[in-house]
Amino acid sequence: MRLVRSLIGLAGFLLLWEAASRFVLDAELVPPPSEVLVRCMTLANEARFVADVASTALSWFIALCLAVLIAVPIGLVVGRIPLVRAATMPLIEFLRPLPGVALIPLITVLLGVGAQTKITLATFAAVWPILFNTSYAVAEVDRHMVETARTFRTSRRRMLSAVIVPSAAPFILTGIRLSASIALIAVVATEFIFGGSIGVGQFVYVHGLSAGRMDTVLAVTVLAGLFGLLINASLAGVQRRWLGWPASGASGDASSSRRRWQLVVSCAAVAAVLVAWQAIATTVADPYFPPPLQIADRAGELWFAPSMLSGDILPSLSMLLGGWLIAAVLGIVVGVALGRADKAMDYVGALMAFARSVPPPLLVPVFMVMFSLGPQTELVTIVSGAIWPVLLNAVDGARSVDATKTDTARAFRITKASWIFGVVLPAAAPKIFAGLRLSLSIALILMVLSELVGTSNGIGYQLNSSQGYADLPGMWAWIVLIGVLGFVLNRVLLVVQRRSLAWHGGQFG
């Protein structure tokens, strides 16, 4: 029955799109689905498109494999050794929200334009979710299981293979699922922005946007969404079938003395990295890797210049927060409504899963044609990509309201508003906050991406300009600023989450 409802929902959406395209919208800008589906079938017979798909898929697969091979071993070490964890977490927390697309100008200068560039960028972008999830899961393995294994004098190798890795595996695979989407975004974005090699992103730019063929753009978008949906469904199936046991549980918050010790180690590690970087960069004198003091000096000139602050930094920050807030409000409202509506997700769930799987870079040319270049394109791009984590988590959270609370609310005949704000939203809040944090990272990626291709100001625009003028310290300064913004915004949201969910106890307390 659920399949029938999904088919009804899909048919309704296609009919609405067909009617709107033919009678309301400009069919050249928004072709009807009948034309798009025909174009999807004809694309399969074009040798160039098949080669582009193979290039993108191979680059994505290599990058994801490299990310797993890099992140999982490092995550195991970081999670198992407290000293290493305290020393490396500041660097991980700083680099994790740094969007890979922000490094596109720098990496193209270092490696040129080609497959090596998009694989490098996608690997960098995909490493951090896997590394963070692995280190967190390993550090939080149930202590009783570890102590029991030690009682039986289990060797370290056996402890790792039989206790630690199986306990952390579900969480690690969750990180891989996130990284699979992020790697695809990085590959397509690199192809679209700088081209220079075959790939789906370059095909969309040359054969779609430049040629004015919106049916081609939308057809490629549909096929890419199906590819992303297939990958996500496959990884989810693997997780359900072979990793069906619960993920590692939290082992409790660290004591205040332990947190102070970790803070001291973290500060010492950061200082050591900066000193070593300064010494090596000064000795080698490579223009592509300027010393931190030179980057800091250039950052001071750029970040605090009145023209840059008012013309680029503040507009970018406003666009980022504005787009994210719009996505958050829409996601929460629609998600809670769908989550509490009986059988609503049966009709629209498949469409939402598909929309979430579409790589956002492929939507940029669609929005550029529909809204022209400017802030409106940037805002729509951010909202269209950042809404899905919030919406889907809100749906899941709204469905998880305890049955006892529901029965109690009905017995006391509370109003609809009191029910939503007093019962549903508090119950869904932990999952909504998880979606908000992921959504903020996606919003930052899309802000930089849209400014690289579709605006005449902003941080991404200045980053691209620094590449054009061979201002390497300036490029590093803008990259550092993007990392700082991601780190600070993520920490602020984490503090808000902890305070808002203090009543939840456990990891939120």
Short mmCIF file of C-alpha atoms in Angstrom, two decimals:
data_model
loop_
_atom_site.label_atom_id
_atom_site.label_comp_id
_atom_site.label_asym_id
_atom_site.label_seq_id
_atom_site.Cartn_x
_atom_site.Cartn_y
_atom_site.Cartn_z
CA MET A 1 0.00 0.00 0.00
CA ARG A 2 2.89 2.34 0.76
CA LEU A 3 4.27 1.73 -2.73
CA VAL A 4 0.91 2.67 -4.24
CA ARG A 5 0.84 5.91 -2.24
CA SER A 6 4.39 6.72 -3.33
CA LEU A 7 3.40 6.21 -6.97
CA ILE A 8 0.34 8.42 -6.49
CA GLY A 9 2.50 11.14 -4.97
CA LEU A 10 5.03 10.90 -7.81
CA ALA A 11 2.29 11.00 -10.45
CA GLY A 12 0.68 14.02 -8.80
CA PHE A 13 3.99 15.89 -8.70
CA LEU A 14 4.72 15.15 -12.36
CA LEU A 15 1.24 16.22 -13.46
CA LEU A 16 1.53 19.46 -11.47
CA TRP A 17 4.97 20.15 -12.98
CA GLU A 18 3.67 19.39 -16.51
CA ALA A 19 0.70 21.73 -16.14
CA ALA A 20 2.76 24.53 -14.57
CA SER A 21 5.42 24.31 -17.27
CA ARG A 22 2.94 24.42 -20.14
CA PHE A 23 0.41 26.96 -18.85
CA VAL A 24 2.09 29.08 -16.14
CA LEU A 25 5.89 29.07 -16.52
CA ASP A 26 8.20 29.58 -19.47
CA ALA A 27 8.72 26.12 -20.95
CA GLU A 28 12.18 27.10 -22.20
CA LEU A 29 13.30 27.93 -18.66
CA VAL A 30 11.42 25.10 -16.95
CA PRO A 31 10.78 22.32 -19.48
CA PRO A 32 7.91 19.93 -18.71
CA PRO A 33 8.81 16.53 -17.24
CA SER A 34 7.75 14.77 -20.44
CA GLU A 35 10.57 16.52 -22.32
CA VAL A 36 13.03 16.02 -19.45
CA LEU A 37 12.33 12.28 -19.27
CA VAL A 38 12.76 11.94 -23.03
CA ARG A 39 16.08 13.78 -22.74
CA CYS A 40 17.09 11.39 -19.93
CA MET A 41 16.67 8.46 -22.30
CA THR A 42 18.51 10.12 -25.20
CA LEU A 43 21.44 11.02 -22.95
CA ALA A 44 22.16 7.34 -22.39
CA ASN A 45 22.99 7.03 -26.11
CA GLU A 46 25.46 9.94 -26.14
CA ALA A 47 29.05 8.73 -25.88
CA ARG A 48 30.24 12.00 -24.35
CA PHE A 49 27.68 11.85 -21.55
CA VAL A 50 28.49 8.22 -20.77
CA ALA A 51 32.18 9.12 -20.57
CA ASP A 52 31.38 12.08 -18.31
CA VAL A 53 29.30 9.92 -15.99
CA ALA A 54 32.06 7.31 -15.83
CA SER A 55 34.63 10.02 -14.99
CA THR A 56 32.50 11.51 -12.22
CA ALA A 57 31.55 8.13 -10.76
CA LEU A 58 35.14 6.86 -10.82
CA SER A 59 36.48 10.05 -9.23
CA TRP A 60 33.78 9.89 -6.57
CA PHE A 61 34.49 6.22 -5.82
CA ILE A 62 38.27 6.75 -5.60
CA ALA A 63 37.82 9.76 -3.32
CA LEU A 64 35.41 7.93 -1.02
CA CYS A 65 37.73 4.89 -0.79
CA LEU A 66 40.71 7.13 -0.03
CA ALA A 67 38.69 8.96 2.62
CA VAL A 68 37.78 5.66 4.30
CA LEU A 69 41.37 4.39 4.15
CA ILE A 70 42.64 7.64 5.66
CA ALA A 71 39.92 8.45 8.18
CA VAL A 72 39.14 5.08 9.78
CA PRO A 73 42.70 4.21 10.95
CA ILE A 74 43.32 7.76 12.17
CA GLY A 75 39.92 7.79 13.88
CA LEU A 76 40.73 4.53 15.68
CA VAL A 77 43.99 6.00 17.00
CA VAL A 78 42.40 9.32 17.96
CA GLY A 79 39.50 7.61 19.69
CA ARG A 80 41.59 5.10 21.63
CA ILE A 81 44.39 7.35 22.89
CA PRO A 82 43.13 10.26 25.05
CA LEU A 83 46.33 12.30 24.64
CA VAL A 84 46.14 12.09 20.85
CA ARG A 85 42.43 12.90 20.95
CA ALA A 86 42.97 16.02 23.08
CA ALA A 87 45.82 17.17 20.81
CA THR A 88 44.06 16.63 17.50
CA MET A 89 40.42 17.53 18.17
CA PRO A 90 40.95 21.31 17.76
CA LEU A 91 42.36 20.71 14.27
CA ILE A 92 39.55 18.27 13.42
CA GLU A 93 36.89 20.65 14.72
CA PHE A 94 38.39 23.49 12.67
CA LEU A 95 38.77 21.56 9.41
CA ARG A 96 35.52 19.58 9.64
CA PRO A 97 33.21 22.54 8.83
CA LEU A 98 35.61 23.93 6.21
CA PRO A 99 33.87 23.28 2.87
CA GLY A 100 35.97 21.49 0.29
CA VAL A 101 34.74 23.89 -2.39
CA ALA A 102 36.58 26.69 -0.56
CA LEU A 103 39.84 24.98 -1.49
CA ILE A 104 39.06 24.75 -5.21
CA PRO A 105 41.04 27.90 -6.16
CA LEU A 106 44.05 26.80 -4.07
CA ILE A 107 44.10 23.18 -5.25
CA THR A 108 43.74 24.17 -8.91
CA VAL A 109 46.79 26.39 -8.49
CA LEU A 110 48.77 23.54 -6.91
CA LEU A 111 47.61 20.59 -9.04
CA GLY A 112 46.19 22.17 -12.16
CA VAL A 113 42.82 21.25 -13.61
CA GLY A 114 42.04 17.57 -13.99
CA ALA A 115 40.98 14.38 -12.28
CA GLN A 116 43.65 14.71 -9.61
CA THR A 117 42.15 18.01 -8.48
CA LYS A 118 38.58 16.82 -8.05
CA ILE A 119 39.71 13.58 -6.35
CA THR A 120 41.89 15.53 -3.93
CA LEU A 121 39.12 17.98 -3.07
CA ALA A 122 36.50 15.24 -2.70
CA THR A 123 38.83 13.20 -0.49
CA PHE A 124 39.47 16.21 1.75
CA ALA A 125 35.76 16.94 2.03
CA ALA A 126 34.83 13.30 2.71
CA VAL A 127 37.49 12.56 5.33
CA TRP A 128 36.05 14.62 8.16
CA PRO A 129 32.61 13.04 8.75
CA ILE A 130 34.20 9.56 8.76
CA LEU A 131 37.08 10.65 10.98
CA PHE A 132 34.82 12.45 13.45
CA ASN A 133 32.29 9.62 13.66
CA THR A 134 35.02 6.99 14.01
CA SER A 135 36.92 8.81 16.75
CA TYR A 136 33.73 9.63 18.65
CA ALA A 137 32.34 6.10 18.40
CA VAL A 138 35.62 4.46 19.43
CA ALA A 139 36.01 6.82 22.40
CA GLU A 140 32.46 6.02 23.55
CA VAL A 141 32.61 2.21 23.32
CA ASP A 142 30.84 0.68 26.33
CA ARG A 143 33.37 0.47 29.17
CA HIS A 144 31.80 -2.71 30.52
CA MET A 145 32.53 -4.50 27.25
CA VAL A 146 36.14 -3.32 27.31
CA GLU A 147 36.64 -4.29 30.95
CA THR A 148 35.11 -7.73 30.32
CA ALA A 149 37.46 -8.30 27.39
CA ARG A 150 40.42 -7.26 29.54
CA THR A 151 39.33 -9.66 32.27
CA PHE A 152 39.67 -12.48 29.77
CA ARG A 153 43.13 -11.13 28.83
CA THR A 154 42.11 -10.33 25.28
CA SER A 155 45.00 -9.15 23.11
CA ARG A 156 44.98 -5.61 21.72
CA ARG A 157 44.45 -6.86 18.18
CA ARG A 158 41.57 -9.06 19.26
CA MET A 159 40.12 -6.23 21.36
CA LEU A 160 40.18 -3.99 18.30
CA SER A 161 38.67 -6.52 15.89
CA ALA A 162 36.12 -8.16 18.20
CA VAL A 163 35.00 -5.35 20.52
CA ILE A 164 35.91 -1.84 19.43
CA VAL A 165 35.38 -1.95 15.65
CA PRO A 166 32.06 -3.89 15.80
CA SER A 167 30.73 -1.52 18.46
CA ALA A 168 31.72 1.55 16.45
CA ALA A 169 30.82 0.13 13.00
CA PRO A 170 27.22 1.47 12.76
CA PHE A 171 28.39 4.99 13.58
CA ILE A 172 31.33 4.69 11.17
CA LEU A 173 29.00 3.66 8.34
CA THR A 174 26.79 6.65 9.13
CA GLY A 175 29.85 8.83 8.60
CA ILE A 176 30.54 7.05 5.30
CA ARG A 177 26.96 7.71 4.16
CA LEU A 178 27.39 11.43 4.90
CA SER A 179 30.78 11.46 3.19
CA ALA A 180 29.39 9.77 0.07
CA SER A 181 27.04 12.72 -0.50
CA ILE A 182 29.70 15.30 0.36
CA ALA A 183 32.26 13.68 -1.98
CA LEU A 184 29.75 13.73 -4.86
CA ILE A 185 29.05 17.42 -4.21
CA ALA A 186 32.79 18.20 -4.23
CA VAL A 187 33.43 16.29 -7.48
CA VAL A 188 30.52 17.87 -9.37
CA ALA A 189 31.26 21.36 -8.00
CA THR A 190 34.89 21.16 -9.13
CA GLU A 191 33.86 19.98 -12.59
CA PHE A 192 31.26 22.71 -12.89
CA ILE A 193 33.36 25.63 -11.64
CA PHE A 194 36.76 24.97 -13.20
CA GLY A 195 36.15 22.18 -15.69
CA GLY A 196 39.30 21.24 -17.59
CA SER A 197 38.34 17.57 -17.59
CA ILE A 198 35.36 15.46 -18.45
CA GLY A 199 32.65 14.99 -15.88
CA VAL A 200 28.97 15.52 -15.20
CA GLY A 201 29.52 19.05 -13.87
CA GLN A 202 31.40 20.07 -17.01
CA PHE A 203 28.76 18.42 -19.22
CA VAL A 204 26.05 20.48 -17.54
CA TYR A 205 28.04 23.67 -18.03
CA VAL A 206 28.99 23.11 -21.68
CA HIS A 207 26.03 21.19 -23.10
CA GLY A 208 23.35 22.62 -20.86
CA LEU A 209 23.98 26.09 -19.46
CA SER A 210 26.20 27.46 -22.26
CA ALA A 211 24.01 25.92 -24.95
CA GLY A 212 20.79 27.09 -23.31
CA ARG A 213 19.45 23.53 -23.07
CA MET A 214 17.55 23.49 -19.76
CA ASP A 215 16.08 20.11 -20.65
CA THR A 216 19.65 18.77 -20.62
CA VAL A 217 20.42 20.45 -17.29
CA LEU A 218 17.29 19.03 -15.66
CA ALA A 219 17.79 15.60 -17.23
CA VAL A 220 21.31 15.36 -15.83
CA THR A 221 20.00 16.59 -12.48
CA VAL A 222 17.36 13.84 -12.43
CA LEU A 223 19.89 11.13 -13.32
CA ALA A 224 22.36 12.42 -10.71
CA GLY A 225 19.60 12.38 -8.11
CA LEU A 226 18.79 8.78 -8.97
CA PHE A 227 22.48 7.90 -8.64
CA GLY A 228 22.69 9.57 -5.24
CA LEU A 229 19.48 7.88 -4.13
CA LEU A 230 20.82 4.47 -5.20
CA ILE A 231 24.09 4.98 -3.33
CA ASN A 232 22.36 6.13 -0.15
CA ALA A 233 19.84 3.28 -0.29
CA SER A 234 22.63 0.74 -0.85
CA LEU A 235 24.65 1.98 2.14
CA ALA A 236 21.50 2.10 4.27
CA GLY A 237 20.72 -1.48 3.25
CA VAL A 238 24.22 -2.60 4.21
CA GLN A 239 23.84 -0.91 7.58
CA ARG A 240 20.49 -2.54 8.27
CA ARG A 241 21.48 -6.01 7.10
CA TRP A 242 25.02 -6.44 8.41
CA LEU A 243 25.28 -3.76 11.10
CA GLY A 244 21.92 -4.10 12.77
CA TRP A 245 23.21 -3.93 16.34
CA PRO A 246 23.07 -0.64 18.29
CA ALA A 247 25.81 1.91 17.83
CA SER A 248 28.22 2.81 20.63
CA GLY A 249 26.60 4.56 23.53
CA ALA A 250 27.89 7.58 25.37
CA SER A 251 29.96 6.73 28.40
CA GLY A 252 29.28 9.92 30.27
CA ASP A 253 30.65 13.44 30.29
CA ALA A 254 34.23 14.04 31.24
CA SER A 255 34.97 15.45 34.65
CA SER A 256 35.90 19.12 34.98
CA SER A 257 39.53 18.25 35.76
CA ARG A 258 39.70 16.04 32.66
CA ARG A 259 38.20 18.80 30.50
CA ARG A 260 40.79 21.28 31.82
CA TRP A 261 43.57 18.81 31.03
CA GLN A 262 42.21 18.31 27.52
CA LEU A 263 42.03 22.09 27.02
CA VAL A 264 45.69 22.49 28.05
CA VAL A 265 46.80 19.70 25.71
CA SER A 266 44.70 21.11 22.86
CA CYS A 267 46.16 24.60 23.21
CA ALA A 268 49.70 23.20 23.39
CA ALA A 269 49.09 21.10 20.26
CA VAL A 270 47.73 24.07 18.30
CA ALA A 271 50.69 26.20 19.34
CA ALA A 272 53.12 23.43 18.36
CA VAL A 273 51.52 23.06 14.92
CA LEU A 274 51.70 26.80 14.25
CA VAL A 275 55.34 27.03 15.40
CA ALA A 276 56.33 24.02 13.27
CA TRP A 277 54.44 25.43 10.27
CA GLN A 278 56.14 28.81 10.68
CA ALA A 279 59.61 27.23 10.90
CA ILE A 280 59.14 24.87 7.94
CA ALA A 281 57.47 27.47 5.69
CA THR A 282 60.18 30.03 6.46
CA THR A 283 62.93 27.51 5.70
CA VAL A 284 61.40 26.10 2.52
CA ALA A 285 60.10 29.48 1.27
CA ASP A 286 57.44 27.90 -0.96
CA PRO A 287 55.08 30.64 -2.24
CA TYR A 288 52.15 28.22 -2.24
CA PHE A 289 52.49 27.59 1.51
CA PRO A 290 53.22 30.95 3.19
CA PRO A 291 54.05 30.98 6.91
CA PRO A 292 51.23 31.62 9.40
CA LEU A 293 52.54 35.07 10.35
CA GLN A 294 52.37 36.17 6.71
CA ILE A 295 48.85 34.78 6.39
CA ALA A 296 47.84 36.51 9.63
CA ASP A 297 49.28 39.80 8.39
CA ARG A 298 47.39 39.50 5.11
CA ALA A 299 44.22 38.45 6.95
CA GLY A 300 44.42 41.58 9.09
CA GLU A 301 44.62 43.70 5.95
CA LEU A 302 41.67 41.96 4.29
CA TRP A 303 39.28 41.06 7.10
CA PHE A 304 39.25 44.45 8.80
CA ALA A 305 39.40 46.69 5.74
CA PRO A 306 36.13 48.70 5.81
CA SER A 307 35.43 47.99 2.14
CA MET A 308 35.93 44.22 2.57
CA LEU A 309 34.03 44.08 5.84
CA SER A 310 30.97 45.92 4.57
CA GLY A 311 31.11 44.80 0.94
CA ASP A 312 32.07 41.13 1.23
CA ILE A 313 32.29 39.60 4.71
CA LEU A 314 29.07 40.91 6.25
CA PRO A 315 26.99 40.27 3.10
CA SER A 316 28.28 36.69 2.96
CA LEU A 317 27.54 36.15 6.63
CA SER A 318 24.08 37.68 6.25
CA MET A 319 23.33 35.49 3.23
CA LEU A 320 24.60 32.39 5.03
CA LEU A 321 22.57 32.98 8.20
CA GLY A 322 19.52 34.25 6.31
CA GLY A 323 19.41 31.26 3.98
CA TRP A 324 20.04 28.84 6.83
CA LEU A 325 17.31 30.39 9.00
CA ILE A 326 14.80 30.26 6.15
CA ALA A 327 15.70 26.62 5.53
CA ALA A 328 15.45 25.89 9.26
CA VAL A 329 12.01 27.47 9.68
CA LEU A 330 10.60 25.87 6.54
CA GLY A 331 12.15 22.52 7.42
CA ILE A 332 10.78 22.49 10.96
CA VAL A 333 7.28 23.65 9.97
CA VAL A 334 6.90 21.29 7.01
CA GLY A 335 8.68 18.43 8.76
CA VAL A 336 6.52 18.56 11.89
CA ALA A 337 3.37 18.85 9.76
CA LEU A 338 4.35 15.81 7.66
CA GLY A 339 5.51 13.87 10.69
CA ARG A 340 2.22 14.29 12.51
CA ALA A 341 0.00 13.85 9.44
CA ASP A 342 -1.23 10.31 9.02
CA LYS A 343 0.31 8.60 5.95
CA ALA A 344 1.55 11.92 4.45
CA MET A 345 5.11 10.66 4.14
CA ASP A 346 3.88 7.63 2.21
CA TYR A 347 2.94 10.00 -0.62
CA VAL A 348 5.90 12.41 -0.57
CA GLY A 349 8.66 10.41 1.12
CA ALA A 350 10.10 9.03 -2.12
CA LEU A 351 10.11 12.49 -3.75
CA MET A 352 11.85 14.00 -0.73
CA ALA A 353 14.45 11.24 -0.68
CA PHE A 354 15.14 11.90 -4.36
CA ALA A 355 15.35 15.68 -3.90
CA ARG A 356 17.78 15.25 -1.01
CA SER A 357 20.01 13.05 -3.20
CA VAL A 358 20.42 15.63 -6.00
CA PRO A 359 23.93 17.19 -5.79
CA PRO A 360 23.30 20.91 -5.10
CA PRO A 361 25.94 22.12 -7.62
CA LEU A 362 23.73 20.78 -10.42
CA LEU A 363 20.92 23.06 -9.27
CA VAL A 364 23.09 26.19 -9.50
CA PRO A 365 22.72 26.53 -13.31
CA VAL A 366 18.96 26.00 -12.98
CA PHE A 367 18.70 28.84 -10.46
CA MET A 368 21.09 31.02 -12.49
CA VAL A 369 18.74 30.77 -15.48
CA MET A 370 15.54 31.14 -13.46
CA PHE A 371 16.63 34.00 -11.18
CA SER A 372 19.68 35.45 -13.02
CA LEU A 373 22.93 36.19 -11.24
CA GLY A 374 22.71 37.91 -7.88
CA PRO A 375 21.75 37.49 -4.22
CA GLN A 376 18.47 35.78 -5.09
CA THR A 377 20.30 32.91 -6.79
CA GLU A 378 22.64 32.56 -3.82
CA LEU A 379 19.75 32.57 -1.34
CA VAL A 380 17.70 29.99 -3.27
CA THR A 381 20.78 27.78 -3.64
CA ILE A 382 21.44 27.81 0.10
CA VAL A 383 17.81 27.18 1.05
CA SER A 384 17.33 24.38 -1.51
CA GLY A 385 20.28 22.40 -0.16
CA ALA A 386 20.14 23.23 3.55
CA ILE A 387 16.46 22.45 4.09
CA TRP A 388 16.63 18.66 3.78
CA PRO A 389 18.52 17.68 6.95
CA VAL A 390 16.20 19.83 9.06
CA LEU A 391 13.02 18.71 7.32
CA LEU A 392 13.76 14.98 7.44
CA ASN A 393 14.98 15.10 11.04
CA ALA A 394 11.88 17.08 12.00
CA VAL A 395 9.69 14.42 10.38
CA ASP A 396 11.51 11.68 12.28
CA GLY A 397 11.39 13.62 15.54
CA ALA A 398 7.69 14.46 15.23
CA ARG A 399 6.92 10.78 14.67
CA SER A 400 8.84 9.75 17.81
CA VAL A 401 6.53 11.40 20.34
CA ASP A 402 5.91 8.99 23.20
CA ALA A 403 2.46 7.37 23.06
CA THR A 404 1.93 8.04 26.77
CA LYS A 405 2.41 11.77 26.22
CA THR A 406 -0.05 11.66 23.33
CA ASP A 407 -2.70 9.91 25.43
CA THR A 408 -2.12 12.27 28.36
CA ALA A 409 -2.48 15.34 26.13
CA ARG A 410 -5.74 13.99 24.72
CA ALA A 411 -7.06 13.24 28.19
CA PHE A 412 -6.46 16.84 29.28
CA ARG A 413 -7.83 18.17 25.97
CA ILE A 414 -4.98 20.64 25.48
CA THR A 415 -5.13 23.05 22.57
CA LYS A 416 -3.45 22.35 19.26
CA ALA A 417 -0.85 25.08 19.86
CA SER A 418 -0.04 23.72 23.33
CA TRP A 419 0.26 20.24 21.85
CA ILE A 420 2.71 21.36 19.15
CA PHE A 421 4.86 23.67 21.30
CA GLY A 422 4.57 21.78 24.57
CA VAL A 423 4.79 18.16 23.45
CA VAL A 424 5.78 17.61 19.81
CA LEU A 425 8.58 20.16 19.43
CA PRO A 426 10.29 19.30 22.74
CA ALA A 427 10.17 15.60 21.84
CA ALA A 428 11.57 16.27 18.37
CA ALA A 429 14.15 18.85 19.50
CA PRO A 430 17.21 16.52 19.76
CA LYS A 431 16.78 15.28 16.19
CA ILE A 432 15.93 18.77 14.91
CA PHE A 433 19.15 20.15 16.41
CA ALA A 434 21.14 17.37 14.77
CA GLY A 435 19.58 18.39 11.45
CA LEU A 436 20.30 22.06 12.12
CA ARG A 437 24.01 21.41 12.63
CA LEU A 438 24.31 19.40 9.43
CA SER A 439 22.22 22.00 7.61
CA LEU A 440 24.55 24.79 8.74
CA SER A 441 27.55 22.96 7.25
CA ILE A 442 25.70 22.49 3.95
CA ALA A 443 24.67 26.17 3.95
CA LEU A 444 28.31 27.21 4.31
CA ILE A 445 29.32 24.96 1.40
CA LEU A 446 26.59 26.38 -0.84
CA MET A 447 27.34 29.97 0.15
CA VAL A 448 30.95 29.58 -1.00
CA LEU A 449 29.91 27.65 -4.13
CA SER A 450 27.34 30.21 -5.23
CA GLU A 451 29.76 33.09 -4.63
CA LEU A 452 32.44 31.37 -6.69
CA VAL A 453 30.20 31.31 -9.77
CA GLY A 454 27.24 33.65 -9.39
CA THR A 455 28.05 36.92 -7.56
CA SER A 456 30.31 39.94 -7.80
CA ASN A 457 31.06 40.19 -4.09
CA GLY A 458 31.35 37.99 -1.01
CA ILE A 459 33.98 35.78 0.56
CA GLY A 460 33.85 33.20 -2.23
CA TYR A 461 34.20 35.92 -4.86
CA GLN A 462 37.24 37.40 -3.09
CA LEU A 463 38.75 33.93 -2.77
CA ASN A 464 38.41 33.45 -6.52
CA SER A 465 39.80 36.93 -7.16
CA SER A 466 42.84 36.19 -5.02
CA GLN A 467 43.56 33.22 -7.25
CA GLY A 468 43.22 35.37 -10.36
CA TYR A 469 45.71 37.91 -9.00
CA ALA A 470 48.08 35.18 -7.70
CA ASP A 471 47.66 36.51 -4.16
CA LEU A 472 48.54 33.27 -2.33
CA PRO A 473 48.58 34.75 1.21
CA GLY A 474 45.20 36.32 0.41
CA MET A 475 43.81 32.96 -0.72
CA TRP A 476 44.96 31.38 2.53
CA ALA A 477 43.49 34.28 4.52
CA TRP A 478 40.04 33.81 2.95
CA ILE A 479 40.22 30.04 3.43
CA VAL A 480 41.08 30.54 7.10
CA LEU A 481 38.16 32.96 7.47
CA ILE A 482 35.76 30.39 6.02
CA GLY A 483 37.13 27.79 8.45
CA VAL A 484 36.80 30.21 11.37
CA LEU A 485 33.19 31.01 10.42
CA GLY A 486 32.32 27.32 10.20
CA PHE A 487 34.02 26.54 13.51
CA VAL A 488 32.51 29.47 15.42
CA LEU A 489 28.97 29.00 14.07
CA ASN A 490 29.11 25.27 14.79
CA ARG A 491 30.30 25.87 18.38
CA VAL A 492 27.64 28.52 18.98
CA LEU A 493 24.93 26.17 17.74
CA LEU A 494 26.34 23.39 19.90
CA VAL A 495 26.18 25.63 22.99
CA VAL A 496 22.58 26.58 22.14
CA GLN A 497 21.76 22.89 21.69
CA ARG A 498 23.25 21.92 25.06
CA ARG A 499 21.46 24.68 26.91
CA SER A 500 18.16 24.15 25.11
CA LEU A 501 18.26 20.39 25.74
CA ALA A 502 19.70 20.45 29.25
CA TRP A 503 16.46 18.92 30.49
CA HIS A 504 17.14 15.92 28.26
CA GLY A 505 20.14 14.84 30.31
CA GLY A 506 22.91 12.60 28.98
CA GLN A 507 24.93 14.01 26.14
CA PHE A 508 22.75 17.11 25.93
CA GLY A 509 23.05 18.06 29.57
#
